[in-house]
GROMACS .gro file of N, CA and C in nm:
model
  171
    1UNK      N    1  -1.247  -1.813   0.565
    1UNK     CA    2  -1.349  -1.710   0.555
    1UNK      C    3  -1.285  -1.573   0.551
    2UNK      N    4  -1.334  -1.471   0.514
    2UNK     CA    5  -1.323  -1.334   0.482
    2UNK      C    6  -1.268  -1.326   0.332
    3UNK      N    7  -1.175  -1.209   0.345
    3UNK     CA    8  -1.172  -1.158   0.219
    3UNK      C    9  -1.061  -1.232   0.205
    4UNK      N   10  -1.006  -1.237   0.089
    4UNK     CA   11  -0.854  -1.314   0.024
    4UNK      C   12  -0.829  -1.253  -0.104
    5UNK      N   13  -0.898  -1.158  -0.151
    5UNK     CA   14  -0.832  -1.030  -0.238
    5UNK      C   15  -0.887  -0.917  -0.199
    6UNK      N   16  -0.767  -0.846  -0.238
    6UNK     CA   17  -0.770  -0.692  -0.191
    6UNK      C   18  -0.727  -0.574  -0.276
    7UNK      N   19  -0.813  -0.500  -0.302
    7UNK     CA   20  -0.764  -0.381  -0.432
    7UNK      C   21  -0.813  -0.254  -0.354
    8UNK      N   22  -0.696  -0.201  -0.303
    8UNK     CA   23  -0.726  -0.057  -0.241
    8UNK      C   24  -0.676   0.093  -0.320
    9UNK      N   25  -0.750   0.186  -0.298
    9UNK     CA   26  -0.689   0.310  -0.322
    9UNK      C   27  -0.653   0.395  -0.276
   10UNK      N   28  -0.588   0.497  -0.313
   10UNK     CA   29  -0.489   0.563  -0.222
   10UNK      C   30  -0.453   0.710  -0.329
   11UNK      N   31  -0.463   0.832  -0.205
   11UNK     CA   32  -0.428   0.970  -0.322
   11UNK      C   33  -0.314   0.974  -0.315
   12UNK      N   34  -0.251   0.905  -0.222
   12UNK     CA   35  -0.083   0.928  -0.202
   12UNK      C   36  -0.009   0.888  -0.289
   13UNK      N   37   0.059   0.902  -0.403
   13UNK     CA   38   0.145   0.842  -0.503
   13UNK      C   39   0.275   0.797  -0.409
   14UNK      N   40   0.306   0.875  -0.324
   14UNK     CA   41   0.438   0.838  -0.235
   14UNK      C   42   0.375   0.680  -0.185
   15UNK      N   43   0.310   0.676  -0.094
   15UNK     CA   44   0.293   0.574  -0.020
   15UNK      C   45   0.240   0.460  -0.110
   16UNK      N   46   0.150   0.438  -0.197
   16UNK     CA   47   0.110   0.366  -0.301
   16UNK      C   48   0.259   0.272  -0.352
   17UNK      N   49   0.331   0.362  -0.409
   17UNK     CA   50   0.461   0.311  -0.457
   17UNK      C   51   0.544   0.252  -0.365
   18UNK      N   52   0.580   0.301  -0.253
   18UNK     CA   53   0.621   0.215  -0.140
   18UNK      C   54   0.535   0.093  -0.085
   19UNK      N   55   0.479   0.105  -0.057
   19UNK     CA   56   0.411  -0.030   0.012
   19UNK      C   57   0.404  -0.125  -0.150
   20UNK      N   58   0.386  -0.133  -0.244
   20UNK     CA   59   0.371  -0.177  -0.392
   20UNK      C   60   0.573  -0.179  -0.427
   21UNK      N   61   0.662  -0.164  -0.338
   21UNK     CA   62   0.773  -0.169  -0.324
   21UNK      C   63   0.867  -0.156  -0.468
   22UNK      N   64   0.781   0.015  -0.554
   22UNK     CA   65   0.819   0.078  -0.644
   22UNK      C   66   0.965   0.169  -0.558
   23UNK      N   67   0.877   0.238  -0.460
   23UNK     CA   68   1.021   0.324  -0.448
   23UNK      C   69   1.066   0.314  -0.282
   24UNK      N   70   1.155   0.358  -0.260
   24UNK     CA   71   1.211   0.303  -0.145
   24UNK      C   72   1.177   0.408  -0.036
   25UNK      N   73   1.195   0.413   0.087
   25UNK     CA   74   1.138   0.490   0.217
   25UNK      C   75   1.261   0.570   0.250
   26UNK      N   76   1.231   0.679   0.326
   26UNK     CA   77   1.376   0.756   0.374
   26UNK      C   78   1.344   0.743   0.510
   27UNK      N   79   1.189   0.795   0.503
   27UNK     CA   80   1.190   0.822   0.676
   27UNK      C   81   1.135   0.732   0.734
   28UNK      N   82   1.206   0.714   0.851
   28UNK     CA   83   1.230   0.621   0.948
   28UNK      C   84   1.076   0.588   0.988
   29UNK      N   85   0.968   0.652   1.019
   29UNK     CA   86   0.817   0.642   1.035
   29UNK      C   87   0.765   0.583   0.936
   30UNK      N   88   0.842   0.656   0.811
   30UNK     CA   89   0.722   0.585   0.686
   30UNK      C   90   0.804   0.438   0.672
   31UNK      N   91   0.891   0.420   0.681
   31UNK     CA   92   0.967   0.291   0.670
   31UNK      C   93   0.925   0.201   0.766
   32UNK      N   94   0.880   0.225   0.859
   32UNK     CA   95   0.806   0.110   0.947
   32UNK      C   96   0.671   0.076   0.918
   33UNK      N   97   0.580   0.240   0.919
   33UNK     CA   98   0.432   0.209   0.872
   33UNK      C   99   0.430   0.072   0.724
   34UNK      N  100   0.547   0.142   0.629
   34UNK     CA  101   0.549   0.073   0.530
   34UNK      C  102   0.561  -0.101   0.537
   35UNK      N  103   0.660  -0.153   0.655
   35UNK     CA  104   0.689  -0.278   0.700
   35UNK      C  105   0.555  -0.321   0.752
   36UNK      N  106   0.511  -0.284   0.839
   36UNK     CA  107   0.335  -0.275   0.900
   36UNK      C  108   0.232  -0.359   0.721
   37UNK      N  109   0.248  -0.253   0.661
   37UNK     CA  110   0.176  -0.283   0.564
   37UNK      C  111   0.217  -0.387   0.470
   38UNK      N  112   0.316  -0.417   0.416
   38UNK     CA  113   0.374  -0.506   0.367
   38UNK      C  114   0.334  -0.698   0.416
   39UNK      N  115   0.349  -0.692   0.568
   39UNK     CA  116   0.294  -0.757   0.673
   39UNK      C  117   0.192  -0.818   0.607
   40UNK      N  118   0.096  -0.747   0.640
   40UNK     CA  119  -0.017  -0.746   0.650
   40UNK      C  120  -0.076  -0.770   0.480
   41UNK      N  121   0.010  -0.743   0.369
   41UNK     CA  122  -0.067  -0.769   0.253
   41UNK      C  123  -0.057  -0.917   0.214
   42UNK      N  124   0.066  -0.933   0.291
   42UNK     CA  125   0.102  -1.110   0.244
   42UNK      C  126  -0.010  -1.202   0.278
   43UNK      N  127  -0.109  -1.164   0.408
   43UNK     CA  128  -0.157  -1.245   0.459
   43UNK      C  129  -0.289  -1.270   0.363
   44UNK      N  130  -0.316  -1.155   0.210
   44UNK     CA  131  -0.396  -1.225   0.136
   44UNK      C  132  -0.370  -1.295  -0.019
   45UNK      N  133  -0.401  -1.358  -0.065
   45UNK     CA  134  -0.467  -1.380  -0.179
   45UNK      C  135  -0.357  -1.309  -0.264
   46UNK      N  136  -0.420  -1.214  -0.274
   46UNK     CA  137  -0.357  -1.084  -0.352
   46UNK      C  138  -0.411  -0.957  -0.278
   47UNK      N  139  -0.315  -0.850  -0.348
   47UNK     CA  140  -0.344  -0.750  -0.258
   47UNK      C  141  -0.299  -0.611  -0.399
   48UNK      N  142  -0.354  -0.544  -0.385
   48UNK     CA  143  -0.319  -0.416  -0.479
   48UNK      C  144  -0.327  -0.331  -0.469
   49UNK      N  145  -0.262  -0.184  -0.465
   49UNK     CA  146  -0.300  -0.055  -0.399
   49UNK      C  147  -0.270   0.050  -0.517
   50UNK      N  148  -0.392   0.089  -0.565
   50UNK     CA  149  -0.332   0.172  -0.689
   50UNK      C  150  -0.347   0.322  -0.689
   51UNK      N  151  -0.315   0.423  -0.691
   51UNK     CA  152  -0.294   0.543  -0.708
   51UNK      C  153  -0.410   0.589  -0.771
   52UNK      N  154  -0.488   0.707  -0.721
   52UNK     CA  155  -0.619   0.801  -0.771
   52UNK      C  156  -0.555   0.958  -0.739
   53UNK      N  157  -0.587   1.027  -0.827
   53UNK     CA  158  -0.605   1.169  -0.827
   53UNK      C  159  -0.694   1.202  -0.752
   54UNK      N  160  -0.640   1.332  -0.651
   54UNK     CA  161  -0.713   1.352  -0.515
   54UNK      C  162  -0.830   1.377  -0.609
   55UNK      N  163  -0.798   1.508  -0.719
   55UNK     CA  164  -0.942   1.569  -0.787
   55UNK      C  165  -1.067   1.440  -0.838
   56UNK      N  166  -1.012   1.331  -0.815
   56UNK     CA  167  -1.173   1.217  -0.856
   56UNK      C  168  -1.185   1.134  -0.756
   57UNK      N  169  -1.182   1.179  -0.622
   57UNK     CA  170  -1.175   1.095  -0.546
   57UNK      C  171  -1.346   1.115  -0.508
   0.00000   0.00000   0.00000
């Protein structure tokens, strides 16, 4: 039961691309939050986080 796909959005192009493990982390905070999330996407289905322009949010 629950969800088992997941399509999220995000204004952050930084973080989008990291957790989507386009570009790599420097800082030590975002490099964990990022592990956190990574975690946590495996546990569905699928999972997708795609990038929006703050201006159409």
């Amino acid at each position: 039961k629950g969800f088992r796909h997941i399509r999220a959005y995000g204004d952050s192009k930084l973080v989008c691309m990291q957790v989507n493990g386009l570009w790599k982390t420097k800082n030590q905070n975002m490099t964990d939050l990022c592990k956190v999330a990574k975690e946590l996407k495996d546990k569905f289905m699928s999972f997708e986080i795609c990038h929006v322009e703050r201006c159409s949010i």
